[in-house]
Coordinates of C-alpha atoms in Angstrom, one line a residue:
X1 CA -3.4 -32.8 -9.5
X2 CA -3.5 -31.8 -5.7
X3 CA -6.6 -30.1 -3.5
X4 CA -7.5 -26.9 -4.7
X5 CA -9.1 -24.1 -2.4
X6 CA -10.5 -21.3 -4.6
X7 CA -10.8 -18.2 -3.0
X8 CA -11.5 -14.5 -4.3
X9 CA -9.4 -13.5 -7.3
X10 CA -7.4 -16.4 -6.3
X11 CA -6.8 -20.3 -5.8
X12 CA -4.7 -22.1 -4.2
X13 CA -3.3 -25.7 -5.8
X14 CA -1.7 -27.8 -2.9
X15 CA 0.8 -30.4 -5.0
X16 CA 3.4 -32.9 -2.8
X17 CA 5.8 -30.3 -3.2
X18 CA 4.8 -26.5 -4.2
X19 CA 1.9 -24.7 -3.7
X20 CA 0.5 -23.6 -6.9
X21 CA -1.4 -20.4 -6.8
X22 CA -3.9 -19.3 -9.7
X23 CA -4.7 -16.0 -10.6
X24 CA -8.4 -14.7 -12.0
X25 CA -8.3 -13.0 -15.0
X26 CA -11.7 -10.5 -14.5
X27 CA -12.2 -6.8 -15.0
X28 CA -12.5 -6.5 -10.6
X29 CA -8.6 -9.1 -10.7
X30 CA -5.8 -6.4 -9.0
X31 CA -3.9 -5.8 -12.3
X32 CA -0.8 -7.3 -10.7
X33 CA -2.4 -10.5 -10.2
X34 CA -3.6 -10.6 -14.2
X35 CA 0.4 -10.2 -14.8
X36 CA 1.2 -12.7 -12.6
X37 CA -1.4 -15.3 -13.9
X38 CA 0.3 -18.1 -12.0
X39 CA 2.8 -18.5 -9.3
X40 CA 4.5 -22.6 -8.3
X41 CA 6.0 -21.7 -5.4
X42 CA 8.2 -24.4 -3.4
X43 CA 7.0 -25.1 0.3
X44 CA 10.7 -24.5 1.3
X45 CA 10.0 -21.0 0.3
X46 CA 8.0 -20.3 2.8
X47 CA 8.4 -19.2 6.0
X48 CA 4.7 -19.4 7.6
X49 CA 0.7 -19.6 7.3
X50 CA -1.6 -17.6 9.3
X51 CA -5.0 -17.4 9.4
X52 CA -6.7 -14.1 10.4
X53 CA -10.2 -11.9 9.9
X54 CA -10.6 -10.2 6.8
X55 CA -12.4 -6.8 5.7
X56 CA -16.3 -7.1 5.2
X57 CA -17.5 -10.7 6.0
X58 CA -14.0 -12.7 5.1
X59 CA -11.1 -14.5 6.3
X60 CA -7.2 -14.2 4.8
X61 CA -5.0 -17.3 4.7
X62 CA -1.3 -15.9 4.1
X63 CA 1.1 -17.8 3.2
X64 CA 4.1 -16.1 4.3
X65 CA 7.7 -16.6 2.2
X66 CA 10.9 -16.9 3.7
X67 CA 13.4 -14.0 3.4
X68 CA 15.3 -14.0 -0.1
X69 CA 13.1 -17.1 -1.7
X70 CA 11.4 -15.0 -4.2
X71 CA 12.5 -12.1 -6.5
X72 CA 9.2 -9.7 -6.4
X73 CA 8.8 -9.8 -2.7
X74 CA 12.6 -9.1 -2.6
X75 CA 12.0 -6.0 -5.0
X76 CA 8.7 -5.4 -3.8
X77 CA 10.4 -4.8 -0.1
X78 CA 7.2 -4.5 1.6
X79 CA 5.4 -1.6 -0.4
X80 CA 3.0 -3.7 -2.1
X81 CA -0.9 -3.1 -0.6
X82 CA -2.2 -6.1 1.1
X83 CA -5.1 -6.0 -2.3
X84 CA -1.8 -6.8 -4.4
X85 CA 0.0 -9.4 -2.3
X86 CA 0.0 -12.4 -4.5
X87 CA 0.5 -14.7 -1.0
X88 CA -2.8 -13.6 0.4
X89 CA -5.9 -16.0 0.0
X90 CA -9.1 -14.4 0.7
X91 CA -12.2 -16.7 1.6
X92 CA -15.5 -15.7 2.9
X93 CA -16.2 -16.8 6.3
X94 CA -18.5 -19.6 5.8
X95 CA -15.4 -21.5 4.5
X96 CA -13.3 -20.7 7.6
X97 CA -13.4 -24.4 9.0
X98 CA -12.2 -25.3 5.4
X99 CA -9.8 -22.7 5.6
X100 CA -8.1 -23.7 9.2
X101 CA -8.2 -27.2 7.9
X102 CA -5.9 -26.1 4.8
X103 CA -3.8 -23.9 6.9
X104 CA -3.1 -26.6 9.1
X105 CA -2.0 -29.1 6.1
X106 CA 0.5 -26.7 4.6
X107 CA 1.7 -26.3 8.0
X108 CA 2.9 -29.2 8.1
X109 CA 4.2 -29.6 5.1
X110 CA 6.6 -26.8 5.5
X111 CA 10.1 -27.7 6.8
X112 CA 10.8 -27.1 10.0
X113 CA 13.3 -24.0 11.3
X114 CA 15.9 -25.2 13.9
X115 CA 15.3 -23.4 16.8
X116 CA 12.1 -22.0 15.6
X117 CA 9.7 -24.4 17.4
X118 CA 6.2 -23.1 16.9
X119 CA 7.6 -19.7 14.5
X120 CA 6.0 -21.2 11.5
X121 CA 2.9 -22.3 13.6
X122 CA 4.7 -26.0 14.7
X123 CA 4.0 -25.3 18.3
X124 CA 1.6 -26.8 20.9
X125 CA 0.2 -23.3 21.3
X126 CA -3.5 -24.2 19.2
X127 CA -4.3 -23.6 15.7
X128 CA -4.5 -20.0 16.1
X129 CA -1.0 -19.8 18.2
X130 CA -0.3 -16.6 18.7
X131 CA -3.6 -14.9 17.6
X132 CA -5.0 -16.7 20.8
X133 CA -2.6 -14.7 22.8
X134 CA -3.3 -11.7 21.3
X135 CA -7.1 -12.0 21.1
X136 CA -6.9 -12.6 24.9
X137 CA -9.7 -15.9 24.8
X138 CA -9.7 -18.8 23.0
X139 CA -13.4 -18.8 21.8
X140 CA -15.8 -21.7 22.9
X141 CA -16.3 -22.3 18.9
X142 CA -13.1 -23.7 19.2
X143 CA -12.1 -21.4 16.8
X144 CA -8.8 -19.7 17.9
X145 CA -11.3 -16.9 19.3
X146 CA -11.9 -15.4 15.4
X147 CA -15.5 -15.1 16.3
X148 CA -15.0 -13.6 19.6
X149 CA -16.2 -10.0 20.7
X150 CA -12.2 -8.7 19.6
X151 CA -12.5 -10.5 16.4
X152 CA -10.9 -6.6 14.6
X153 CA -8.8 -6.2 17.2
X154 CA -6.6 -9.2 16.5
X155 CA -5.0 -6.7 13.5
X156 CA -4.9 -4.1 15.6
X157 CA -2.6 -5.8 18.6
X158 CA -0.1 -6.7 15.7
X159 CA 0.2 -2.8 14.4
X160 CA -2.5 -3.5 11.4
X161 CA -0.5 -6.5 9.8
X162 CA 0.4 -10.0 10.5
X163 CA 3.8 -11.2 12.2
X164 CA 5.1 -13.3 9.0
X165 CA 7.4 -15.3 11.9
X166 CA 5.2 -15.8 14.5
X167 CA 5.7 -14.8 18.0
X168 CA 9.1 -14.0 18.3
X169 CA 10.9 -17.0 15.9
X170 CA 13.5 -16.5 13.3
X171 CA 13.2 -17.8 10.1
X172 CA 16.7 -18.1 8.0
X173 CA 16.6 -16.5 4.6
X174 CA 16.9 -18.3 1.5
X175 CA 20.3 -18.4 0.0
X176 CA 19.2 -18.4 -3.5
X177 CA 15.4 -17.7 -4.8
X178 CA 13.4 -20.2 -4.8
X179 CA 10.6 -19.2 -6.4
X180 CA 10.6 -18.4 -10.3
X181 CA 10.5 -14.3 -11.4
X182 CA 7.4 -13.3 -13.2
X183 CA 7.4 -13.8 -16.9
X184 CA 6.3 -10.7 -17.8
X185 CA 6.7 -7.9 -18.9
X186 CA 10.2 -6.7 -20.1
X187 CA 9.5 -3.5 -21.0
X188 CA 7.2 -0.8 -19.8
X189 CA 6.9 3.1 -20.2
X190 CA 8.5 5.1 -17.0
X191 CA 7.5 9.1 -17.0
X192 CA 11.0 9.6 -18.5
X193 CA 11.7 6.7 -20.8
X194 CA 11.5 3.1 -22.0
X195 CA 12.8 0.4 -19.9
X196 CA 13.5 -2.8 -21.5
X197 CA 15.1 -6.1 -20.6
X198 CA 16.2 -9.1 -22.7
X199 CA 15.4 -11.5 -20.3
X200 CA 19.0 -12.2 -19.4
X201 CA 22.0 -10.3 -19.9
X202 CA 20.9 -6.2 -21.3
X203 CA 18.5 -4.0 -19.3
X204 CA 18.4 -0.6 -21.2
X205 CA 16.9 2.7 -21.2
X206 CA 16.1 4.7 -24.1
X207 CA 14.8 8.5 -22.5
X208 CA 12.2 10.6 -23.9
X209 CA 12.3 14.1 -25.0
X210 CA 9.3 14.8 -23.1
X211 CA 10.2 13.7 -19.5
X212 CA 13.7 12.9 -19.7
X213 CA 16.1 15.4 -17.5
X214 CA 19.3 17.2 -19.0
X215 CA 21.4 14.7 -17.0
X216 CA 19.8 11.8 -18.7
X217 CA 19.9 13.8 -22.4
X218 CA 23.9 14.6 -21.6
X219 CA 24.1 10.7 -20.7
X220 CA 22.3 9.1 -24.0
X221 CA 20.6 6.1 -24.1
X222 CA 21.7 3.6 -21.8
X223 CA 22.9 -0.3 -21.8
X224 CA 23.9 -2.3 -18.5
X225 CA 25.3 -5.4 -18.6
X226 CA 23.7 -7.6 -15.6
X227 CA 26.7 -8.7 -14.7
X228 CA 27.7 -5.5 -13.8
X229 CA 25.0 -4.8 -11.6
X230 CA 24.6 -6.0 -7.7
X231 CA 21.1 -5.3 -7.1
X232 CA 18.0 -2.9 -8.1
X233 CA 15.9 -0.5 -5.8
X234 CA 12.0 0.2 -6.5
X235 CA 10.0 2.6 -5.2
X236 CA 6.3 2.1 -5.8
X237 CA 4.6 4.6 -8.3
X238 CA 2.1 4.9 -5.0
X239 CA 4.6 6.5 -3.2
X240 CA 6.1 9.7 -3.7
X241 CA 9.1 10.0 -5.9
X242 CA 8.6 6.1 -7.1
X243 CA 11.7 4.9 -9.5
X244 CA 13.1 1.8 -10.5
X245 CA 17.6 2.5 -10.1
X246 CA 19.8 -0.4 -11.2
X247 CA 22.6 -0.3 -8.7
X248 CA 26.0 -0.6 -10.1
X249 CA 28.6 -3.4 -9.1
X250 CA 32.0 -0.8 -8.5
X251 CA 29.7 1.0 -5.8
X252 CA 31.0 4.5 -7.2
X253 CA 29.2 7.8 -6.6
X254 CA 25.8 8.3 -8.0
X255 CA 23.3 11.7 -8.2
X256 CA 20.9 11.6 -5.2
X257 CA 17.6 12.2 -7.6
X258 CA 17.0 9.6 -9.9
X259 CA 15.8 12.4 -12.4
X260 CA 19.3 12.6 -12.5
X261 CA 20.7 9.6 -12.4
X262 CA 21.6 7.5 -15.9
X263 CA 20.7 4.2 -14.1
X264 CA 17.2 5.0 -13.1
X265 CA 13.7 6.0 -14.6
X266 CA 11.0 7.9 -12.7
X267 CA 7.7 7.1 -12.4
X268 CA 4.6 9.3 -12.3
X269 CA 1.3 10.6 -14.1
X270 CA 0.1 7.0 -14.6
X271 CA 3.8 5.8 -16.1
X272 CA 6.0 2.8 -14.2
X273 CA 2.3 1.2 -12.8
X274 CA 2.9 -1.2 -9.9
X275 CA 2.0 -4.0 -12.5
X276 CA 4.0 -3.0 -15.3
X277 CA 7.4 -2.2 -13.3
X278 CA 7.4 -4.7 -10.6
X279 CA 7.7 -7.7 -12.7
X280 CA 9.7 -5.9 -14.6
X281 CA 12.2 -5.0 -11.4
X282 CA 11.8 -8.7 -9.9
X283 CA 12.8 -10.2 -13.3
X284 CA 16.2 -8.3 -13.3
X285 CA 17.0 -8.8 -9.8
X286 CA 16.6 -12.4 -10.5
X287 CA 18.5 -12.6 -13.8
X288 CA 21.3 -10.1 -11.3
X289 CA 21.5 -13.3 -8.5
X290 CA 21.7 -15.5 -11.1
X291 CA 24.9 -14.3 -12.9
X292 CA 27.9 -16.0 -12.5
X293 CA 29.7 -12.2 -11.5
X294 CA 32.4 -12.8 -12.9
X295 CA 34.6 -9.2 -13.9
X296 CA 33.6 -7.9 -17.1
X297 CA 36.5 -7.9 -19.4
X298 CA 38.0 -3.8 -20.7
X299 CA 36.5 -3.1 -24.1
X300 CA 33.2 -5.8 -23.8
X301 CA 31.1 -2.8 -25.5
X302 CA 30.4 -3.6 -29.3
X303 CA 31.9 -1.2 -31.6
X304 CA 28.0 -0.6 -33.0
X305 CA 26.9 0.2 -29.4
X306 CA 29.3 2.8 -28.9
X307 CA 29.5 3.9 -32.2
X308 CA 25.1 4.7 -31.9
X309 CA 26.6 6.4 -28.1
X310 CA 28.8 9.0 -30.3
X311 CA 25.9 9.4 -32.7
X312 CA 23.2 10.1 -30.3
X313 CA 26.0 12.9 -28.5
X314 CA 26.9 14.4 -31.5
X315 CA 23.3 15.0 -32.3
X316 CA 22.9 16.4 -28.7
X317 CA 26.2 18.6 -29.7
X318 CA 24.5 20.1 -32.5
X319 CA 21.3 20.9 -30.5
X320 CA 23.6 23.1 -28.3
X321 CA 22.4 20.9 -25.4
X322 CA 26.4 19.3 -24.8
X323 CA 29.2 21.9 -25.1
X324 CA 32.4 21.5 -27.4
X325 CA 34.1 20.4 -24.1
X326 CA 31.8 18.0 -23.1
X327 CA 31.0 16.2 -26.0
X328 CA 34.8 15.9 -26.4
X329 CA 35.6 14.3 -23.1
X330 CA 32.5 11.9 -23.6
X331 CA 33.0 10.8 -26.9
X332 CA 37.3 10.3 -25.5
X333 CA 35.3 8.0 -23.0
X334 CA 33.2 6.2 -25.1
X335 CA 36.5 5.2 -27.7
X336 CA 38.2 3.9 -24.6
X337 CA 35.5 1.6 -24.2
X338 CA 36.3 0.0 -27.3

């Protein structure tokens, strides 16, 4: 067993080769962080560490991961809040020394960039680097200047967030992730239907009568083979018009709205939460990457699976919510299938 730093909501476990971070399980724990539980993440995933002031009394260490080395930051695509990023260590300040010591250990345990001399905080520029820069004095505490008069304006010279690369240096992305997807969940309740994953090979969506659009009823139920999907897009349920779409290998034409679209559920009025959806999202992207793509073979559907398809449109038929033509040319499509 390595060090361990134990911070708010958090700990950090430093092992010879992965940093192990621990996640509090307590009524005030971001819900995202209860999901998570635990997180061994690789020191080749990760790009940087900084070291900067925190809200009310407290210091952030962020460990920053390289491009493409973990599936939820890949889904997440920078909409988390900085309360829910899982890479974000918060101390309070009268464990700063301890913190720049620990910063400065997993420093240098992280391999170096070519090129990049100083990007992941390598340089000869202090142990504050670029903050120093910024903060425009170098503190007489020795301290990177955190304790200086500007200590809040250190945030504010980088636009309100950290530079994840440093001052200027590139960090190559990952060509495979590195870091394992969350374990959970597979399923969750959008405002328009269940998603649910096997853990492997089937995402599906099953809609609901109460949310689900006319497009989606017309549709049925849906099943999508990973390994004819290329990639996913989330948009956070704290954003407007927040959706989890499952984007389609052959690149054809898809509706603009996800309402309408087959391959995507909506979120809204408390349904697709941030920790419910994002695992979820991250666990298909990774299971998508790790496919061997290979074509999927004419006629892979199961007989049963397209035989529930015409069942399901036949009872839309009936309803009067599929007209004679429609539900003729589907259920034409679906027998091809087979």
């Amino acid at each position: 067993m390595g060090d361990v730093l134990a911070g708010i909501h958090a700990a950090w476990e430093f092992e010879s080769d992965a940093l192990v971070i621990r996640f509090e399980r307590g009524i005030r724990t971001p819900k995202l962080y209860q999901v998570l539980r635990e997180r061994r993440v690789p020191y080749e995933a990760l790009a940087s560490v900084t070291l900067a002031p925190g809200k009310r009394g407290t210091v952030v260490l962020h460990a920053v991961p390289r491009p493409g080395a973990d599936p939820l930051m890949e889904a997440a695509a920078g909409q988390l809040k900085e309360s829910s990023d899982p890479y974000r260590l918060v101390l309070p300040t009268d464990r700063e020394t301890l913190a720049e010591y620990y910063r400065d250990e997993l420093r240098a345990l992280l391999p170096p960039e070519p090129g990049a001399a100083g990007a992941a905080g390598h340089g000869a520029g202090g142990p504050y680097d670029g903050l120093d820069a910024l903060d425009g004095h170098g503190g007489p505490d020795g301290h990177g200047g955190l304790h200086g008069p500007d200590r809040g304006g250190v945030l504010d010279a980088l636009g309100g967030a950290e530079d994840p690369y440093g001052a200027g240096g590139a960090v190559a992305p990952a060509e495979r992730f590195l870091v394992a997807p969350p374990s959970g969940p597979l399923s969750f309740k959008a405002y328009d239907g269940k998603a649910s994953f096997d853990g492997r090979a089937e995402v599906s969506f099953r809609w609901f009568w109460t949310g689900a659009s006319s497009e989606k009823w017309k549709a049925g139920d849906q099943t999508f083979s990973v390994r004819d999907l290329c990639g996913i897009e989330w948009r956070s349920p704290d954003v407007f018009d927040g959706h989890l779409r499952l984007l389609a290998r052959d690149g054809g034409p898809r509706p603009t709205q996800p309402d309408h679209d087959p391959a995507s559920v909506v979120f809204g009025l408390g349904y697709g939460l941030v920790h419910e959806s994002l695992p979820f999202a991250a666990a298909v992207l990774a299971a998508i990457r790790s496919s061997d793509r290979a074509p999927v073979p004419v006629g892979s559907r199961t007989p049963g699976a397209v035989a529930e398809r015409i069942r399901h449109l036949g009872e839309l038929h009936r309803a009067g919510l599929v007209t004679d033509e429609e539900f003729s040319t589907k259920k034409a499509e679906l027998l091809a299938e087979l």
